[in-house]
Short mmCIF file of C-alpha atoms and ligand atoms in Angstrom, two decimals:
data_model
loop_
_atom_site.label_atom_id
_atom_site.label_comp_id
_atom_site.label_asym_id
_atom_site.label_seq_id
_atom_site.Cartn_x
_atom_site.Cartn_y
_atom_site.Cartn_z
CA MET A 11 -17.64 -9.43 -11.24
CA ALA A 12 -20.09 -10.56 -8.50
CA THR A 13 -23.52 -11.75 -9.64
CA ASP A 14 -26.74 -10.90 -7.88
CA SER A 15 -29.25 -13.79 -8.20
CA THR A 16 -32.21 -11.53 -7.51
CA ALA A 17 -31.43 -9.30 -10.50
CA GLY A 18 -29.73 -11.93 -12.72
CA SER A 19 -30.86 -11.15 -16.24
CA SER A 20 -30.78 -7.34 -16.03
CA LEU A 21 -27.43 -7.40 -14.44
CA SER A 22 -25.91 -9.62 -17.04
CA ALA A 23 -27.35 -7.33 -19.78
CA GLN A 24 -25.62 -4.38 -18.12
CA GLU A 25 -22.38 -6.38 -17.95
CA SER A 26 -22.45 -7.14 -21.66
CA ALA A 27 -23.14 -3.47 -22.52
CA ALA A 28 -20.21 -2.44 -20.19
CA ASP A 29 -17.95 -5.01 -21.75
CA ALA A 30 -18.33 -3.29 -25.08
CA LEU A 31 -16.96 0.07 -23.72
CA PRO A 32 -13.27 0.69 -24.11
CA PRO A 33 -11.26 1.57 -20.89
CA ALA A 34 -10.92 5.30 -20.05
CA THR A 35 -7.55 6.71 -21.19
CA GLY A 36 -4.69 6.33 -18.70
CA GLU A 37 -4.35 10.14 -18.48
CA ALA A 38 -8.01 10.71 -17.74
CA PHE A 39 -7.97 7.90 -15.09
CA ARG A 40 -4.89 9.28 -13.42
CA ASP A 41 -6.32 12.82 -13.28
CA ALA A 42 -9.48 11.54 -11.76
CA ILE A 43 -7.94 9.12 -9.19
CA ALA A 44 -5.54 11.82 -8.13
CA ARG A 45 -8.55 13.57 -6.55
CA LEU A 46 -8.98 10.64 -4.12
CA PRO A 47 -7.28 11.48 -0.81
CA SER A 48 -5.29 8.54 0.55
CA GLY A 49 -3.11 7.76 3.56
CA VAL A 50 0.56 7.37 2.77
CA ASN A 51 2.07 4.03 3.83
CA ILE A 52 5.28 2.15 3.60
CA VAL A 53 4.80 -1.43 2.71
CA ALA A 54 7.78 -3.53 3.79
CA THR A 55 8.90 -7.10 3.56
CA ALA A 56 11.89 -9.15 4.84
CA GLY A 57 12.79 -12.83 4.59
CA PRO A 58 14.86 -15.24 2.61
CA ALA A 59 14.34 -13.31 -0.64
CA GLY A 60 15.71 -10.10 0.93
CA LYS A 61 14.46 -6.85 2.48
CA ALA A 62 12.52 -4.12 0.64
CA GLY A 63 9.87 -1.45 1.10
CA PHE A 64 7.97 0.99 -1.02
CA THR A 65 5.65 3.99 -0.49
CA ALA A 66 2.08 2.96 -1.23
CA THR A 67 -1.33 4.64 -1.25
CA ALA A 68 -3.05 1.65 -2.90
CA VAL A 69 -3.86 -0.08 0.39
CA ALA A 70 -7.23 -1.10 1.60
CA SER A 71 -9.11 -3.10 4.18
CA VAL A 72 -10.93 -6.12 2.67
CA SER A 73 -12.49 -8.08 5.55
CA ASP A 74 -12.52 -7.96 9.29
CA ASP A 75 -13.15 -11.69 9.92
CA PRO A 76 -10.55 -12.84 9.30
CA PRO A 77 -8.73 -9.42 9.21
CA THR A 78 -7.64 -9.09 5.64
CA VAL A 79 -6.06 -6.22 3.71
CA LEU A 80 -4.80 -5.64 0.17
CA VAL A 81 -1.82 -3.82 -1.30
CA CYS A 82 -1.25 -3.05 -4.97
CA LEU A 83 2.31 -3.20 -6.22
CA ASN A 84 3.59 -2.40 -9.73
CA ARG A 85 4.53 -5.65 -11.51
CA LYS A 86 7.65 -4.03 -12.93
CA SER A 87 9.04 -3.28 -9.45
CA PRO A 88 11.95 -5.53 -8.42
CA GLN A 89 10.12 -5.68 -4.98
CA ASN A 90 7.37 -7.80 -6.44
CA ARG A 91 9.36 -10.97 -6.35
CA LEU A 92 10.47 -10.26 -2.72
CA VAL A 93 6.92 -9.76 -1.40
CA ARG A 94 5.76 -12.96 -3.19
CA GLU A 95 8.76 -15.15 -2.03
CA ASN A 96 8.94 -13.80 1.53
CA ALA A 97 5.15 -14.32 1.73
CA GLN A 98 4.82 -11.61 4.42
CA PHE A 99 4.60 -7.84 4.53
CA SER A 100 3.75 -4.94 6.81
CA ILE A 101 1.75 -1.84 6.13
CA ASN A 102 2.94 1.27 8.00
CA LEU A 103 0.75 4.39 7.99
CA LEU A 104 3.10 7.40 8.06
CA PRO A 105 2.89 10.37 10.44
CA LYS A 106 2.62 13.86 8.86
CA ASP A 107 6.26 14.63 9.50
CA ALA A 108 7.51 11.61 7.45
CA VAL A 109 7.60 13.23 3.95
CA THR A 110 11.33 12.58 3.60
CA LEU A 111 10.83 8.82 4.49
CA ALA A 112 7.96 8.69 2.00
CA ASN A 113 10.18 10.11 -0.78
CA ILE A 114 13.03 7.70 0.12
CA PHE A 115 10.67 4.66 -0.10
CA ALA A 116 9.20 6.03 -3.32
CA GLY A 117 12.61 5.76 -4.87
CA ARG A 118 13.00 9.53 -5.26
CA THR A 119 16.43 9.65 -3.60
CA GLY A 120 18.07 6.80 -5.49
CA LEU A 121 18.16 4.35 -2.62
CA HIS A 122 17.02 0.80 -3.32
CA LEU A 123 16.00 -2.35 -1.49
CA ASP A 124 17.46 -2.65 2.05
CA ASP A 125 19.45 0.64 1.76
CA ARG A 126 16.22 2.49 2.34
CA PHE A 127 15.97 1.07 5.82
CA ARG A 128 19.01 3.06 6.92
CA HIS A 129 16.40 5.73 7.43
CA GLY A 130 13.62 5.42 10.10
CA ASP A 131 13.48 3.32 13.29
CA TRP A 132 12.43 -0.20 12.40
CA THR A 133 11.43 -3.17 14.53
CA THR A 134 9.35 -6.31 13.89
CA LEU A 135 6.19 -7.83 15.28
CA ALA A 136 5.18 -11.38 14.48
CA THR A 137 6.20 -12.21 10.91
CA GLY A 138 9.62 -10.55 10.74
CA ALA A 139 8.50 -7.91 8.24
CA PRO A 140 9.99 -4.46 9.13
CA VAL A 141 7.60 -2.35 11.19
CA LEU A 142 8.17 1.44 11.61
CA ARG A 143 8.24 2.39 15.30
CA GLY A 144 6.74 5.86 14.64
CA ALA A 145 3.89 4.63 12.39
CA ILE A 146 0.37 5.89 13.17
CA MET A 147 -0.63 2.21 12.83
CA ALA A 148 1.11 -0.87 11.52
CA LEU A 149 -0.36 -4.09 10.21
CA ASP A 150 1.82 -7.24 10.10
CA CYS A 151 0.57 -9.60 7.40
CA ARG A 152 0.98 -13.09 6.17
CA LEU A 153 0.52 -13.33 2.41
CA LEU A 154 -2.86 -14.93 1.64
CA SER A 155 -3.04 -14.78 -2.16
CA SER A 156 -2.31 -12.50 -5.11
CA GLN A 157 -3.74 -11.57 -8.40
CA ASP A 158 -2.19 -9.74 -11.34
CA VAL A 159 -4.51 -6.97 -12.64
CA GLY A 160 -3.15 -4.86 -15.50
CA SER A 161 0.04 -3.11 -14.45
CA HIS A 162 -0.13 -4.17 -10.78
CA THR A 163 -0.24 -7.23 -8.58
CA VAL A 164 -2.92 -7.11 -5.88
CA TYR A 165 -1.50 -8.80 -2.73
CA PHE A 166 -4.01 -9.97 -0.11
CA GLY A 167 -2.69 -10.41 3.41
CA THR A 168 -4.07 -11.89 6.61
CA VAL A 169 -3.26 -9.50 9.50
CA VAL A 170 -1.50 -11.43 12.25
CA ALA A 171 -0.41 -8.49 14.48
CA THR A 172 -1.11 -4.82 14.78
CA MET A 173 0.50 -1.74 16.33
CA THR A 174 -1.42 1.51 16.96
CA LYS A 175 0.01 4.82 18.14
CA PRO A 176 -2.04 6.54 20.87
CA ARG A 177 -4.10 9.48 19.46
CA ASP A 178 -2.95 13.04 20.01
CA PRO A 179 -4.67 14.22 23.18
CA ASP A 180 -5.51 17.55 21.55
CA GLY A 181 -7.01 15.99 18.49
CA ALA A 182 -4.25 17.46 16.25
CA LYS A 183 -3.81 16.19 12.66
CA GLU A 184 -1.22 13.42 12.67
CA VAL A 185 -1.46 11.38 9.46
CA LEU A 186 0.42 11.95 6.16
CA ILE A 187 -1.93 11.90 3.21
CA TYR A 188 -1.55 12.31 -0.53
CA HIS A 189 -4.10 14.33 -2.50
CA ASP A 190 -3.95 15.91 -5.95
CA ARG A 191 -0.30 14.88 -6.27
CA HIS A 192 0.69 16.68 -3.05
CA TYR A 193 1.29 15.65 0.49
CA GLY A 194 -1.03 16.89 3.17
CA GLU A 195 -2.23 15.92 6.65
CA ALA A 196 -5.41 14.58 8.14
C1 FMN B 212 2.54 8.98 -2.63
C2 FMN B 212 3.07 7.79 -3.42
C3 FMN B 212 2.18 6.67 -3.46
C4 FMN B 212 2.54 5.50 -4.12
N1 FMN B 212 1.78 4.39 -4.15
C5 FMN B 212 2.12 3.27 -4.79
C6 FMN B 212 1.34 2.10 -4.71
O1 FMN B 212 0.26 2.05 -4.07
N2 FMN B 212 1.74 0.99 -5.40
C7 FMN B 212 2.95 1.03 -6.12
O2 FMN B 212 3.30 -0.03 -6.75
N3 FMN B 212 3.72 2.11 -6.17
C8 FMN B 212 3.38 3.22 -5.52
N4 FMN B 212 4.16 4.38 -5.53
C9 FMN B 212 5.41 4.28 -6.24
C10 FMN B 212 6.44 3.43 -5.49
O3 FMN B 212 6.66 3.94 -4.18
C11 FMN B 212 7.82 3.48 -6.16
O4 FMN B 212 7.58 3.19 -7.54
C12 FMN B 212 8.69 2.39 -5.63
O5 FMN B 212 9.09 2.70 -4.32
C13 FMN B 212 9.95 2.39 -6.45
O6 FMN B 212 10.64 1.33 -5.89
P1 FMN B 212 11.37 0.32 -6.73
O7 FMN B 212 12.38 1.02 -7.52
O8 FMN B 212 11.90 -0.65 -5.81
O9 FMN B 212 10.27 -0.31 -7.58
C14 FMN B 212 3.79 5.48 -4.88
C15 FMN B 212 4.66 6.62 -4.85
C16 FMN B 212 4.23 7.77 -4.12
C17 FMN B 212 5.08 8.95 -4.05
#
């Protein structure tokens, strides 16, 4: 937790009080966090450890100087070792018509690891991580660091290359989102 030197003692008093509170139940948390609309991405890696990709909404911008992002990946996923060992990954924001691809990379069709890449049109930018040609935007990242937090590993990546699709000239909705356990568009 960050400390604020201007409010030192009152902040630490709040922290001790908060430390005494038990975490919310997993079910209450999942119900609440489901209400947060998120873009749907495929996070992909390739390298000596192999090729893999998974659908992810737990993706965020961390810093713009240097450009840094984070991705949260379940520690139980076999892909966790691949991201760590390849030390590179891409984030590909899906277009609204990519629900089938999102389900394939969420493991809902029984395809695993590099078999998932038989679907979609993939290329590479700088690192060699797979990049989806039709993505709304893609970030090609070198692994910076990671931290295990509860069920997930948070991977921080330095963005070394980007790809951005031109906007729809009519301003039509283009992005696949996930909200309240359903796909939508934004
Ligand atoms: C909309 C959606 C968002 C998801 N977001 C994440 C995520 O941010 N992190 C994660 O670890 N798994 C996430 N998952 C689940 C993974 O996509 C899924 O567990 C994974 O692809 C299974 O692959 P594996 O069998 O290789 O672990 C998400 C699934 C869906 C449908």
